[in-house]
Amino acid sequence: MPRRLLVLLLGLCVTAGCGATASGGSTPREAGPPPEASARAVEPAEAARAFELLDRLDRAWRERDCPAIEELTTWAENTLGGRACEATRNGRPAPARKRYTDAEFFLPATVGADRWFVALARRPVPAYFLFVHGGDDWRLAAGPIPVRGEPREPAGGAVPADDPGTGVEARLAPQRYLTYLTDPAGVSGVTFPKKDAARELFDELVQRPRKVRPDRLASDVRLLVGPERALLLPGGGALVIHALEIEHRQRAGPGRTSLRHPIYGEEVLRGFTGKGRAAGLTGTEIVLLVTEVSGGAKLSTVAARSSLADLTTG
């Protein structure tokens, strides 16, 4: 079957958007090579204080305090706190949030105003967090991103932007996810290990249109523009934090006035739109990813989380 026809049948289309470490309360690990004169590392105590904003953020979600969520977040988490927070005021349950502790901080040297760090919390389950300084205070950019399998511990330093090897592969990692998820025929050559989260997401995109018949479903996959970050791994390679945006458009089949198999439940639909039924809906999901890039441009998903950011009817 021609690839163009196969892509249309699957309903997939693409819009290309295209150091030191420390443990909370413990002694910092041995620092890497001295940073450039213009670079400055986040101090362990500063990172520990920034990590504490998670308690304030959890309280804001419990209280449906959308302005506080807006203030405490940026990038992906800010997107997930907009319409999604408003929906909790309309009856949608607030996200269940765990209290994360036993954090280890990976503190790369940064240049100028670009200050950021990654935290790996061990309890209650391992999860990554990305914090970015917004000019006046720290904000959560991504997290929690639950670990699948064993967590990877960076060597501490950020991947140099001008690195001709690891730097290039780290920058290409998000685009390779995009290529993989929008290539049903598999001609691109991008692959992931068995049981990888990327494979599961691909299977979901392929199978969902079949499962909702006679409804019609099409999906766009694109990169979420923002502060993608990469840290060096011991022995080579990189750990990359990035995100995808997936838009699902579901419409009722011919002759029908409402969806037969809506991909989102009535409670979710009512929270976002005030309606329990619809002839069509458009949902936007954010997929947060932590990816290991190893020798030979091999990719594997270390951590992943998918959340609904917006839902409209029509």
XYZ file of C-alpha atoms in Angstrom:
314
model
C 0.000 0.000 0.000
C 1.470 3.442 -0.864
C 2.807 5.277 2.137
C 0.648 8.368 1.443
C -2.539 6.278 1.511
C -1.403 4.477 4.648
C -0.756 7.767 6.419
C -4.202 9.032 5.499
C -5.866 5.854 6.687
C -4.148 6.043 10.016
C -5.231 9.634 10.456
C -1.773 10.800 11.426
C -0.485 14.093 10.183
C 2.426 16.189 11.266
C 2.995 19.824 11.892
C 6.747 20.042 12.309
C 7.809 22.415 14.959
C 10.651 22.644 13.961
C 28.426 20.934 36.967
C 28.022 19.621 39.599
C 25.462 17.449 41.320
C 24.161 17.404 44.825
C 21.794 15.370 46.922
C 19.363 17.190 49.164
C 21.129 17.468 52.502
C 24.209 15.560 51.341
C 27.685 16.438 50.109
C 27.858 17.511 46.439
C 29.501 15.115 44.036
C 32.873 15.881 42.573
C 32.563 18.715 40.098
C 33.409 18.309 36.432
C 35.828 20.443 34.440
C 36.007 24.122 35.452
C 33.313 26.144 33.661
C 34.056 29.104 31.458
C 34.486 32.453 33.121
C 31.045 33.581 31.956
C 29.315 30.479 33.320
C 27.876 30.077 36.801
C 26.441 27.001 38.464
C 23.304 26.880 40.565
C 24.297 26.336 44.178
C 23.000 23.177 45.959
C 21.219 25.211 48.641
C 19.519 27.305 45.962
C 18.320 24.160 44.174
C 16.992 22.708 47.429
C 14.985 25.879 48.076
C 13.621 25.829 44.543
C 12.563 22.203 44.956
C 10.403 23.257 47.900
C 8.096 25.168 45.561
C 6.554 21.770 44.734
C 4.753 21.889 48.086
C 3.295 25.292 47.196
C 2.319 24.039 43.758
C 0.595 20.959 45.181
C -1.362 23.181 47.565
C -2.357 25.456 44.690
C -3.739 22.492 42.750
C -5.702 21.260 45.765
C -7.188 24.729 46.241
C -7.822 25.261 42.506
C -5.696 28.411 42.768
C -5.032 28.976 39.067
C -3.150 32.310 39.455
C -0.711 30.641 41.891
C -0.165 27.759 39.453
C 0.496 30.310 36.709
C 3.071 32.052 38.885
C 4.909 28.887 39.958
C 5.245 27.254 36.532
C 6.627 27.835 33.074
C 6.865 25.996 29.732
C 5.036 22.615 29.783
C 3.709 22.829 33.335
C 2.390 26.315 32.668
C 0.498 25.019 29.636
C -0.877 22.166 31.727
C -1.981 24.586 34.432
C -4.067 26.892 32.240
C -7.313 25.479 30.900
C -6.735 22.273 32.893
C -6.851 24.257 36.135
C -9.985 26.087 35.034
C -11.602 22.702 34.365
C -11.062 21.648 37.988
C -13.149 24.668 39.019
C -15.950 23.279 36.844
C -16.004 19.866 38.484
C -13.085 18.013 36.951
C -11.059 16.335 39.736
C -7.745 18.024 40.443
C -4.723 15.896 39.485
C -3.577 13.561 42.241
C -0.101 14.736 43.183
C 2.456 12.814 45.236
C 4.845 14.506 47.648
C 8.332 13.891 46.246
C 11.366 13.673 48.526
C 14.931 12.343 48.620
C 15.965 14.534 45.704
C 19.315 14.651 43.954
C 20.160 17.799 42.023
C 22.129 18.023 38.785
C 23.497 21.531 38.538
C 25.084 22.445 35.218
C 27.075 25.598 34.802
C 24.907 28.115 32.949
C 25.676 31.155 30.861
C 24.149 34.562 31.428
C 20.512 34.602 32.491
C 19.844 31.025 31.363
C 19.782 29.282 34.746
C 18.292 25.819 35.180
C 18.790 22.469 36.865
C 17.346 18.967 36.933
C 16.161 17.128 40.030
C 15.762 13.374 40.395
C 13.452 12.562 43.297
C 13.704 8.991 44.595
C 10.510 8.807 46.649
C 7.734 7.777 46.512
C 8.784 6.700 42.996
C 11.724 7.992 40.938
C 10.798 11.030 38.837
C 12.615 13.853 37.054
C 11.891 17.576 37.351
C 13.183 20.508 35.319
C 13.414 23.886 37.056
C 14.099 27.123 35.163
C 14.839 30.543 36.647
C 12.353 33.046 35.283
C 14.359 36.172 35.995
C 12.745 36.862 39.354
C 12.343 33.389 40.839
C 12.475 29.676 40.119
C 9.608 27.952 38.292
C 8.776 24.352 37.498
C 9.099 23.763 33.752
C 8.465 19.995 33.667
C 7.694 17.349 36.232
C 7.084 15.018 37.715
C 8.147 12.774 34.825
C 7.988 9.236 36.273
C 10.925 6.961 35.509
C 10.353 3.761 33.575
C 12.816 1.141 34.784
C 16.075 2.368 36.243
C 16.815 6.118 36.412
C 19.897 7.486 34.660
C 22.197 9.756 36.648
C 23.884 12.506 34.621
C 27.539 13.309 35.059
C 26.511 16.827 36.024
C 27.439 19.114 33.137
C 25.188 20.413 30.408
C 25.811 19.183 26.865
C 27.818 21.938 25.120
C 25.782 23.589 22.390
C 28.745 23.460 19.995
C 29.558 19.781 20.648
C 29.803 18.179 17.174
C 28.866 14.713 18.445
C 26.751 14.433 21.575
C 25.457 17.993 21.213
C 24.080 17.329 17.734
C 22.496 14.033 18.759
C 20.871 15.635 21.804
C 19.404 18.449 19.701
C 18.039 15.951 17.173
C 16.378 13.680 19.753
C 13.023 15.556 19.881
C 12.807 15.670 16.082
C 13.470 11.929 15.886
C 10.509 11.253 18.174
C 8.399 13.391 15.862
C 9.652 11.500 12.811
C 9.027 8.120 14.422
C 5.479 8.914 15.527
C 4.446 10.260 12.115
C 6.053 7.496 10.035
C 3.640 4.510 10.061
C 5.492 2.819 7.205
C 8.754 2.877 9.178
C 10.854 4.190 6.304
C 12.741 6.759 8.383
C 14.905 4.202 10.164
C 14.228 5.716 13.606
C 13.706 2.900 16.122
C 13.147 2.412 19.850
C 13.669 -0.643 22.088
C 10.844 -3.079 22.775
C 8.331 -1.862 25.384
C 9.666 1.682 25.070
C 7.161 4.451 25.834
C 7.610 5.813 22.293
C 6.455 2.488 20.858
C 3.426 2.485 23.138
C 2.537 6.001 22.038
C 2.936 5.038 18.387
C 0.650 2.016 18.832
C -1.952 4.212 20.527
C -1.919 6.698 17.656
C -2.352 3.888 15.141
C -5.046 1.962 17.008
C -7.242 4.772 18.353
C -8.940 5.609 15.016
C -10.012 1.976 14.673
C -11.336 1.765 18.213
C -13.611 4.810 17.945
C -15.418 3.864 14.724
C -17.901 4.978 13.444
C -16.449 8.215 14.849
C -13.577 9.699 12.888
C -10.296 10.577 14.573
C -7.207 12.370 13.275
C -4.107 13.364 15.241
C -1.373 15.953 14.768
C 1.981 15.494 16.506
C 4.353 18.424 16.932
C 7.208 19.564 19.118
C 6.378 21.673 22.155
C 8.566 24.730 21.720
C 10.465 25.579 24.871
C 13.518 24.993 27.033
C 14.682 21.546 25.943
C 17.674 20.672 28.130
C 20.408 18.053 27.899
C 22.891 16.753 30.493
C 25.972 14.657 29.885
C 25.886 11.008 30.977
C 28.872 9.155 32.436
C 30.778 7.354 29.717
C 29.231 9.424 26.931
C 25.781 10.197 25.642
C 23.173 12.569 26.993
C 19.960 12.765 28.956
C 17.490 15.031 27.138
C 14.329 16.568 28.597
C 11.812 17.576 25.929
C 8.097 17.466 25.123
C 5.553 16.759 22.402
C 2.128 18.252 21.796
C -0.523 15.919 20.358
C -3.830 17.269 19.092
C -6.700 14.804 18.635
C -9.702 15.799 16.530
C -12.691 13.482 16.885
C -15.897 13.918 14.877
C -19.166 11.976 14.870
C -19.701 9.588 11.976
C -22.096 10.265 9.073
C -25.701 10.754 10.164
C -24.865 11.031 13.866
C -25.362 14.054 16.124
C -23.014 12.972 18.916
C -19.852 10.944 19.382
C -20.363 7.254 19.973
C -16.940 6.542 21.512
C -15.530 9.832 22.850
C -11.866 9.461 23.726
C -12.366 11.578 26.863
C -14.911 10.788 29.561
C -18.060 12.777 30.318
C -16.618 14.216 33.536
C -13.550 15.516 31.723
C -15.611 16.904 28.848
C -18.009 18.653 31.219
C -15.141 20.161 33.220
C -13.500 21.691 30.148
C -16.598 22.591 28.121
C -19.647 22.483 30.415
C -21.203 19.850 28.150
C -21.708 16.129 28.669
C -22.042 15.216 24.977
C -20.711 16.654 21.731
C -20.739 16.037 17.996
C -17.017 16.701 17.923
C -14.111 17.489 20.179
C -10.511 18.631 19.975
C -8.157 17.588 22.750
C -4.555 18.704 23.231
C -2.208 16.495 25.239
C 1.327 17.280 26.391
C 3.777 14.382 26.512
C 6.838 15.029 28.693
C 9.863 12.886 27.890
C 13.299 12.157 29.301
C 15.417 10.446 26.666
C 18.787 8.729 26.788
C 20.882 9.304 23.691
C 23.744 6.824 23.474
C 26.367 5.768 20.930
C 25.262 5.533 17.343
C 22.352 7.941 17.944
C 20.423 5.233 19.786
C 17.350 6.494 21.634
C 15.507 5.087 24.624
C 12.811 6.689 26.752
C 13.842 6.880 30.405
C 10.758 8.692 31.730
C 7.414 9.803 30.312
C 4.156 11.461 31.312
C 1.104 12.405 29.263
C -1.479 14.962 30.445
C -4.496 16.673 28.927
C -3.931 20.410 28.518
C -7.081 21.524 26.710
C -10.381 20.194 25.386
C -12.962 21.980 23.248
C -16.086 20.941 21.337
C -16.913 21.434 17.689
